[in-house]
């Protein structure tokens, strides 16, 4: 987890989500105006001029920088891939409804794209907005849309299905629930406010109408912006610093590893990426029974600061050959951080951008918690698959995790202004 298969994007607790930070040129949105009014105790009631609330809650403040952060919808790569981790997330997969085909799918993606553009700008959805997030700004909201393997056969587009979307192979550690795996369509939602994220989830579901029905849905979270005294890599539910060696947009080969090139195949996937989604349960009771030293041996890094056991700081290069006084490897041969290194997997790399999850505590007192693992790559057969096969053959972390759901989705490039996501596929 600390380096690869259960890793997260290394991100500061941010004040920005786009190069320009806040979208200052848009004027004051309805939500921003209402948010400011609410802070002073002056919100209009449904009937018009009456005061809807006697006073603001104690300590209420105007819209903060966290709420004001806006991510653009019309971009080269869909939002929700390279942006910093958000504190709340929802993943939802849909299957096309009875009788729905290419025409209905195109209309749905047009509705979804319009809703995403509006909500990411801090505006209400076009039809039947629920007002759940009316007091908040965009809060770094992103919506990302993808197509599953089954989508193409159901829309008469089988010839347009990418080879890279072939089903993932079986892995020995899989304990997959097929009802919570795959799907015709996939939507990823992230935001730094729980109500903003839920509002988007509800809007997407309502937009689907009879064209598509929910197949499965999962909820996740990450650390909130500003929760730490200084920017740092996130921790997962095992307490490990998680995401140290994630590829970064500044890397010279980042685009080559993560995105389909503009002249790639198929043409409709230009500037897109492939998302592998895995629900990975952490067996926390077993993990927490280990001593800190034993946990560090499993991962290959110090728990306190994420530094490799071979020495240095979090970002120090791991010395895979270093031995102790007895001649034993300092970083064990089956340590998770060793096995997942790109140089131990033919250069295979992927951008991990997941959410933690907790779905309650069973009658046996065991928490149902872990990681909603999401990784991005230009080709999963050269990214996720070789690394997971290597982990299958002897990762020290395997006894403490269980892969319970899985999906693979083709995520096309971003929509140009006036277009919708997937238009090149559905109208090509």
Coordinates of C-alpha atoms in Angstrom, one line a residue:
X1 CA 0.0 0.0 0.0
X2 CA 2.7 2.5 0.9
X3 CA 4.1 2.5 -2.6
X4 CA 1.8 1.0 -5.2
X5 CA -1.2 -1.3 -5.2
X6 CA -3.0 0.5 -2.3
X7 CA -1.5 3.9 -2.8
X8 CA -2.8 7.4 -3.1
X9 CA -1.9 10.6 -4.9
X10 CA 0.6 12.6 -2.8
X11 CA -1.0 15.9 -2.4
X12 CA -0.8 18.9 -0.1
X13 CA -3.8 20.0 2.0
X14 CA -4.5 22.4 -0.8
X15 CA -5.9 25.8 -1.4
X16 CA -5.9 25.2 -5.1
X17 CA -7.4 22.8 -7.7
X18 CA -6.6 24.5 -10.9
X19 CA -3.4 26.4 -12.0
X20 CA -5.3 29.6 -11.3
X21 CA -6.8 28.4 -8.0
X22 CA -10.3 29.8 -7.7
X23 CA -12.3 30.7 -10.8
X24 CA -12.4 34.4 -10.0
X25 CA -13.8 35.6 -13.4
X26 CA -17.2 33.9 -13.0
X27 CA -18.8 36.6 -10.7
X28 CA -20.9 35.7 -7.7
X29 CA -22.9 32.5 -8.2
X30 CA -26.3 31.8 -6.7
X31 CA -24.7 29.5 -4.2
X32 CA -22.0 31.9 -3.2
X33 CA -24.5 34.7 -2.7
X34 CA -26.7 32.4 -0.6
X35 CA -23.7 31.1 1.3
X36 CA -22.7 34.7 2.2
X37 CA -26.3 35.6 3.1
X38 CA -26.6 32.5 5.3
X39 CA -23.5 33.6 7.2
X40 CA -25.2 36.9 8.2
X41 CA -28.5 35.3 9.0
X42 CA -30.3 36.7 6.0
X43 CA -31.7 33.8 3.8
X44 CA -34.9 34.3 1.8
X45 CA -37.8 31.9 2.6
X46 CA -39.5 29.9 -0.1
X47 CA -42.4 32.4 -0.2
X48 CA -40.2 35.2 -1.3
X49 CA -39.3 38.1 1.0
X50 CA -39.7 36.5 4.4
X51 CA -36.6 35.7 6.4
X52 CA -36.2 31.9 6.2
X53 CA -33.8 31.5 9.2
X54 CA -33.8 33.6 12.3
X55 CA -30.0 33.6 12.7
X56 CA -26.9 31.8 11.5
X57 CA -25.5 29.0 13.6
X58 CA -23.0 30.2 16.2
X59 CA -19.5 30.7 14.7
X60 CA -20.8 30.6 11.0
X61 CA -18.4 32.2 8.6
X62 CA -18.7 33.3 4.9
X63 CA -17.7 30.9 2.1
X64 CA -14.1 29.8 2.7
X65 CA -11.3 29.0 0.2
X66 CA -12.1 25.3 0.5
X67 CA -15.7 25.8 -0.7
X68 CA -14.7 28.3 -3.3
X69 CA -12.2 26.0 -5.1
X70 CA -13.4 25.2 -8.6
X71 CA -12.2 22.6 -11.1
X72 CA -12.9 23.2 -14.8
X73 CA -15.1 20.7 -16.7
X74 CA -14.1 21.4 -20.2
X75 CA -10.5 20.3 -20.1
X76 CA -8.1 18.1 -22.1
X77 CA -8.3 15.2 -19.7
X78 CA -11.5 14.6 -17.7
X79 CA -11.5 16.1 -14.2
X80 CA -10.9 13.8 -11.2
X81 CA -7.7 12.2 -12.5
X82 CA -4.8 14.6 -11.8
X83 CA -6.5 16.8 -9.2
X84 CA -5.5 16.5 -5.6
X85 CA -7.4 14.0 -3.5
X86 CA -10.8 15.2 -2.2
X87 CA -12.1 14.5 1.2
X88 CA -15.4 12.9 0.1
X89 CA -16.1 10.5 -2.8
X90 CA -18.8 8.4 -4.4
X91 CA -18.3 5.7 -7.0
X92 CA -21.4 4.5 -8.8
X93 CA -21.9 2.0 -11.7
X94 CA -24.9 1.9 -13.9
X95 CA -26.3 -0.7 -16.4
X96 CA -28.4 0.5 -19.3
X97 CA -32.1 0.1 -18.8
X98 CA -34.3 -2.3 -20.7
X99 CA -34.6 -1.2 -24.3
X100 CA -31.9 1.5 -23.9
X101 CA -29.2 1.6 -26.6
X102 CA -26.8 4.0 -28.3
X103 CA -29.4 6.8 -28.7
X104 CA -30.4 6.7 -25.1
X105 CA -26.8 6.5 -23.9
X106 CA -25.9 9.5 -25.9
X107 CA -28.7 11.5 -24.5
X108 CA -27.7 10.4 -21.0
X109 CA -24.1 11.4 -21.4
X110 CA -25.2 14.8 -22.7
X111 CA -27.4 15.2 -19.6
X112 CA -24.6 14.1 -17.3
X113 CA -22.1 16.4 -18.9
X114 CA -24.3 19.4 -18.6
X115 CA -25.0 18.5 -14.9
X116 CA -21.3 18.1 -14.2
X117 CA -20.5 21.4 -15.8
X118 CA -23.1 23.2 -13.8
X119 CA -22.4 21.6 -10.4
X120 CA -18.6 22.0 -10.8
X121 CA -19.2 25.7 -11.3
X122 CA -21.3 25.9 -8.1
X123 CA -24.5 26.2 -10.0
X124 CA -27.7 24.2 -9.6
X125 CA -28.6 21.4 -12.0
X126 CA -30.9 22.3 -14.9
X127 CA -33.9 20.3 -13.7
X128 CA -35.3 19.5 -10.3
X129 CA -32.3 20.6 -8.3
X130 CA -32.6 19.3 -4.7
X131 CA -31.0 22.3 -3.0
X132 CA -28.9 20.0 -0.9
X133 CA -25.8 22.1 -1.7
X134 CA -27.3 25.5 -2.2
X135 CA -25.3 27.1 0.6
X136 CA -21.9 25.8 -0.6
X137 CA -19.5 26.7 -3.4
X138 CA -18.0 24.1 -5.8
X139 CA -15.7 22.7 -3.1
X140 CA -13.3 21.1 -5.7
X141 CA -16.2 19.0 -7.1
X142 CA -15.3 16.7 -10.0
X143 CA -17.3 14.2 -11.9
X144 CA -15.6 11.6 -14.2
X145 CA -17.4 9.3 -16.6
X146 CA -16.3 5.9 -18.1
X147 CA -17.5 3.0 -20.1
X148 CA -17.4 -0.7 -19.1
X149 CA -16.7 -3.7 -21.3
X150 CA -20.4 -4.6 -21.5
X151 CA -21.5 -1.1 -22.7
X152 CA -20.2 -1.6 -26.2
X153 CA -22.2 -4.8 -27.0
X154 CA -25.4 -3.2 -25.6
X155 CA -25.1 -0.1 -27.8
X156 CA -24.0 -1.8 -31.0
X157 CA -20.5 -0.4 -30.7
X158 CA -18.6 -3.6 -30.2
X159 CA -16.1 -2.7 -33.0
X160 CA -15.2 0.4 -31.1
X161 CA -14.3 -1.4 -27.9
X162 CA -10.6 -1.0 -27.0
X163 CA -8.4 -4.0 -26.7
X164 CA -7.2 -2.5 -23.4
X165 CA -10.7 -3.0 -22.0
X166 CA -10.5 -6.8 -22.2
X167 CA -11.5 -8.3 -18.8
X168 CA -8.9 -8.4 -16.1
X169 CA -7.4 -11.8 -15.4
X170 CA -8.4 -13.7 -12.3
X171 CA -6.0 -13.3 -9.3
X172 CA -5.6 -15.8 -6.5
X173 CA -6.3 -13.2 -3.9
X174 CA -9.7 -12.2 -5.4
X175 CA -12.9 -12.8 -3.5
X176 CA -15.0 -10.8 -5.8
X177 CA -18.7 -10.1 -5.4
X178 CA -19.9 -10.0 -9.1
X179 CA -22.9 -7.9 -8.2
X180 CA -20.6 -5.1 -7.0
X181 CA -18.2 -5.3 -10.0
X182 CA -18.0 -3.9 -13.5
X183 CA -21.0 -2.2 -15.1
X184 CA -22.0 -0.5 -18.4
X185 CA -21.2 3.0 -17.1
X186 CA -19.1 4.3 -14.3
X187 CA -19.2 7.7 -12.5
X188 CA -16.6 8.9 -10.0
X189 CA -17.6 11.9 -7.8
X190 CA -15.2 13.7 -5.5
X191 CA -15.5 16.9 -3.5
X192 CA -14.2 18.6 -0.3
X193 CA -17.7 18.8 1.2
X194 CA -19.9 15.9 2.0
X195 CA -23.2 17.6 1.0
X196 CA -21.7 18.8 -2.3
X197 CA -20.6 15.3 -3.1
X198 CA -24.0 13.8 -2.2
X199 CA -25.8 16.4 -4.2
X200 CA -23.8 15.4 -7.3
X201 CA -24.5 11.7 -6.7
X202 CA -28.2 12.4 -6.4
X203 CA -28.2 14.5 -9.5
X204 CA -26.5 11.9 -11.5
X205 CA -28.9 9.2 -10.4
X206 CA -31.9 11.4 -11.2
X207 CA -30.5 12.2 -14.6
X208 CA -30.2 8.5 -15.4
X209 CA -34.0 8.2 -15.4
X210 CA -35.1 5.0 -17.3
X211 CA -32.0 5.0 -19.5
X212 CA -29.8 3.4 -16.8
X213 CA -30.2 1.9 -13.4
X214 CA -27.7 1.7 -10.5
X215 CA -25.7 -1.5 -10.5
X216 CA -23.6 -0.7 -7.4
X217 CA -22.5 2.3 -5.4
X218 CA -19.7 2.9 -2.9
X219 CA -18.8 5.8 -0.6
X220 CA -15.3 6.9 0.4
X221 CA -13.3 9.6 2.2
X222 CA -9.8 11.1 2.6
X223 CA -8.2 13.5 5.0
X224 CA -9.8 17.0 4.8
X225 CA -7.8 19.9 3.5
X226 CA -6.0 21.7 6.3
X227 CA -6.2 18.8 8.7
X228 CA -2.4 18.6 9.1
X229 CA -0.1 21.3 10.2
X230 CA 1.9 21.0 6.9
X231 CA 1.3 19.4 3.5
X232 CA 2.1 15.7 3.6
X233 CA 1.3 12.4 1.9
X234 CA -2.0 10.9 3.1
X235 CA -2.3 7.9 5.5
X236 CA -4.6 5.0 4.9
X237 CA -6.7 3.1 7.4
X238 CA -3.7 0.9 8.4
X239 CA -2.0 4.1 9.5
X240 CA 0.6 3.9 6.8
X241 CA 1.8 6.9 4.8
X242 CA 0.4 6.0 1.4
X243 CA 1.4 7.2 -2.1
X244 CA 5.0 8.2 -1.8
X245 CA 6.1 7.0 -5.2
X246 CA 3.0 7.9 -7.1
X247 CA 3.8 9.4 -10.6
X248 CA 3.5 13.1 -10.7
X249 CA 2.3 15.4 -13.6
X250 CA 5.7 17.1 -13.6
X251 CA 7.4 13.8 -14.5
X252 CA 8.6 13.8 -18.1
X253 CA 6.9 10.5 -18.9
X254 CA 3.7 11.1 -16.9
X255 CA 1.4 11.6 -19.9
X256 CA 2.9 8.6 -21.7
X257 CA 2.2 6.3 -18.7
X258 CA -1.3 7.7 -17.7
X259 CA -3.1 8.9 -20.9
X260 CA -3.9 7.5 -24.3
X261 CA -2.0 9.7 -26.9
X262 CA -3.9 12.0 -29.2
X263 CA -3.1 9.7 -32.1
X264 CA -3.8 6.6 -30.1
X265 CA -6.2 3.8 -30.7
X266 CA -9.2 3.9 -30.8
X267 CA -9.4 7.5 -31.9
X268 CA -12.3 8.3 -29.5
X269 CA -10.1 7.5 -26.5
X270 CA -7.6 10.3 -27.4
X271 CA -6.4 12.0 -24.2
X272 CA -8.3 9.5 -22.1
X273 CA -7.2 6.9 -19.6
X274 CA -8.2 3.5 -18.1
X275 CA -9.5 3.2 -14.5
X276 CA -9.1 0.0 -12.5
X277 CA -11.5 0.1 -9.5
X278 CA -11.1 -2.4 -6.7
X279 CA -12.8 -2.5 -3.3
X280 CA -10.1 -3.8 -1.1
X281 CA -11.1 -4.7 2.5
X282 CA -8.4 -4.3 5.1
X283 CA -8.5 -7.0 7.8
X284 CA -7.8 -4.4 10.5
X285 CA -8.1 -6.6 13.5
X286 CA -5.4 -8.9 12.2
X287 CA -3.2 -6.0 11.1
X288 CA -3.5 -4.1 14.4
X289 CA -2.4 -7.3 16.3
X290 CA 1.0 -6.9 14.7
X291 CA 3.7 -4.8 16.4
X292 CA 4.7 -1.6 14.7
X293 CA 8.0 -3.3 13.7
X294 CA 6.2 -6.2 12.2
X295 CA 3.9 -3.8 10.2
X296 CA 7.0 -2.0 8.9
X297 CA 8.5 -5.3 7.8
X298 CA 5.3 -6.0 5.8
X299 CA 5.4 -2.7 4.1
X300 CA 9.1 -2.0 3.9
X301 CA 8.8 1.6 5.2
X302 CA 8.7 3.2 8.6
X303 CA 5.2 3.8 9.9
X304 CA 6.1 7.2 11.5
X305 CA 7.3 9.0 8.4
X306 CA 7.1 6.7 5.4
X307 CA 10.9 6.5 5.0
X308 CA 12.3 3.3 3.6
X309 CA 13.7 0.8 6.1
X310 CA 17.0 1.2 4.4
X311 CA 17.2 4.8 5.8
X312 CA 16.7 8.4 4.9
X313 CA 13.4 10.3 4.6
X314 CA 10.1 9.5 2.9
X315 CA 11.4 10.4 -0.5
X316 CA 14.8 8.8 -0.2
X317 CA 15.6 6.1 -2.8
X318 CA 15.1 2.6 -1.3
X319 CA 18.3 0.5 -1.1
X320 CA 17.1 -2.9 -2.0
X321 CA 20.5 -4.6 -1.4
X322 CA 21.2 -3.2 2.0
X323 CA 21.6 -5.9 4.8
X324 CA 21.8 -5.8 8.5
X325 CA 24.5 -7.2 10.8
X326 CA 23.2 -10.7 10.3
X327 CA 23.2 -10.4 6.6
X328 CA 19.4 -10.2 6.2
X329 CA 17.9 -7.8 3.8
X330 CA 16.8 -4.6 5.6
X331 CA 13.8 -4.3 3.2
X332 CA 12.4 -7.9 3.2
X333 CA 12.2 -9.7 -0.2
X334 CA 8.4 -9.8 0.1
X335 CA 7.8 -6.3 1.4
X336 CA 5.0 -4.5 -0.3
X337 CA 7.1 -1.5 -1.1
X338 CA 9.8 -3.6 -2.8
X339 CA 7.4 -5.7 -4.9
X340 CA 5.4 -2.8 -6.3
X341 CA 8.3 -0.7 -7.4
X342 CA 8.2 0.1 -11.2
X343 CA 11.8 -1.1 -11.6
X344 CA 10.8 -4.5 -10.2
X345 CA 7.9 -4.7 -12.7
X346 CA 9.4 -3.8 -16.0
X347 CA 8.6 -0.1 -15.5
X348 CA 4.9 -0.7 -15.0
X349 CA 3.4 2.4 -13.4
X350 CA -0.1 3.8 -12.6
X351 CA -1.5 6.8 -10.9
X352 CA -3.3 5.7 -7.7
X353 CA -6.1 8.1 -6.6
X354 CA -8.4 6.2 -4.2
X355 CA -10.7 6.8 -1.2
X356 CA -10.8 5.0 2.1
X357 CA -14.1 3.5 3.1
X358 CA -15.9 2.3 6.2
X359 CA -19.2 0.5 5.8
X360 CA -20.0 -0.2 9.4
X361 CA -19.2 -2.9 12.0
X362 CA -20.6 -6.4 11.7
X363 CA -22.3 -8.4 14.5
X364 CA -18.9 -10.0 15.1
X365 CA -17.4 -6.6 15.9
X366 CA -15.2 -6.6 12.8
X367 CA -15.1 -3.3 10.8
X368 CA -16.0 -3.5 7.1
X369 CA -13.3 -0.9 6.1
X370 CA -10.5 -0.5 3.6
X371 CA -9.7 1.2 0.3
X372 CA -11.7 2.0 -2.8
X373 CA -8.7 1.6 -4.9
X374 CA -8.7 3.6 -8.2
X375 CA -5.7 3.6 -10.5
X376 CA -5.2 5.3 -13.9
X377 CA -3.0 4.2 -16.7
X378 CA -2.7 4.4 -20.5
X379 CA -3.0 0.6 -20.7
X380 CA -4.0 -1.6 -17.8
X381 CA -2.3 -4.6 -19.4
X382 CA 1.0 -2.7 -18.9
X383 CA 0.1 -0.9 -15.7
X384 CA -2.2 -2.7 -13.2
X385 CA -2.0 -6.3 -14.4
X386 CA 1.7 -7.0 -14.2
X387 CA 2.0 -5.4 -10.7
X388 CA -1.0 -7.3 -9.4
X389 CA 0.3 -10.6 -10.7
X390 CA 3.6 -9.9 -8.9
X391 CA 1.7 -9.2 -5.7
X392 CA -0.2 -12.4 -6.2
X393 CA 3.0 -14.4 -6.1
X394 CA 4.2 -13.3 -2.7
X395 CA 3.3 -9.9 -1.2
X396 CA 3.6 -9.9 2.6
X397 CA 0.5 -7.6 2.7
X398 CA -1.8 -10.2 1.1
X399 CA -2.9 -11.9 4.4
X400 CA -4.2 -8.6 5.6
X401 CA -6.3 -7.5 2.6
X402 CA -9.2 -9.0 0.6
X403 CA -10.2 -7.9 -2.9
X404 CA -14.0 -7.9 -2.8
X405 CA -15.1 -6.1 -6.0
X406 CA -13.5 -5.1 -9.3
X407 CA -14.1 -3.0 -12.4
X408 CA -12.3 -1.7 -15.5
X409 CA -13.5 1.3 -17.4
X410 CA -12.5 3.3 -20.4
X411 CA -12.5 7.0 -19.6
X412 CA -12.4 9.1 -22.7
X413 CA -10.7 12.5 -22.8
X414 CA -12.4 15.7 -21.6
X415 CA -15.3 17.2 -23.5
X416 CA -14.6 20.4 -25.5
X417 CA -16.8 23.4 -24.9
X418 CA -20.3 22.7 -26.3
X419 CA -19.7 18.9 -26.4
X420 CA -20.4 16.0 -24.0
X421 CA -18.1 13.3 -22.7
X422 CA -18.0 10.3 -25.1
X423 CA -19.5 12.2 -28.0
X424 CA -16.8 11.0 -30.4
X425 CA -17.7 7.4 -29.5
X426 CA -21.5 7.8 -29.5
X427 CA -21.8 10.0 -32.6
X428 CA -18.6 8.9 -34.5

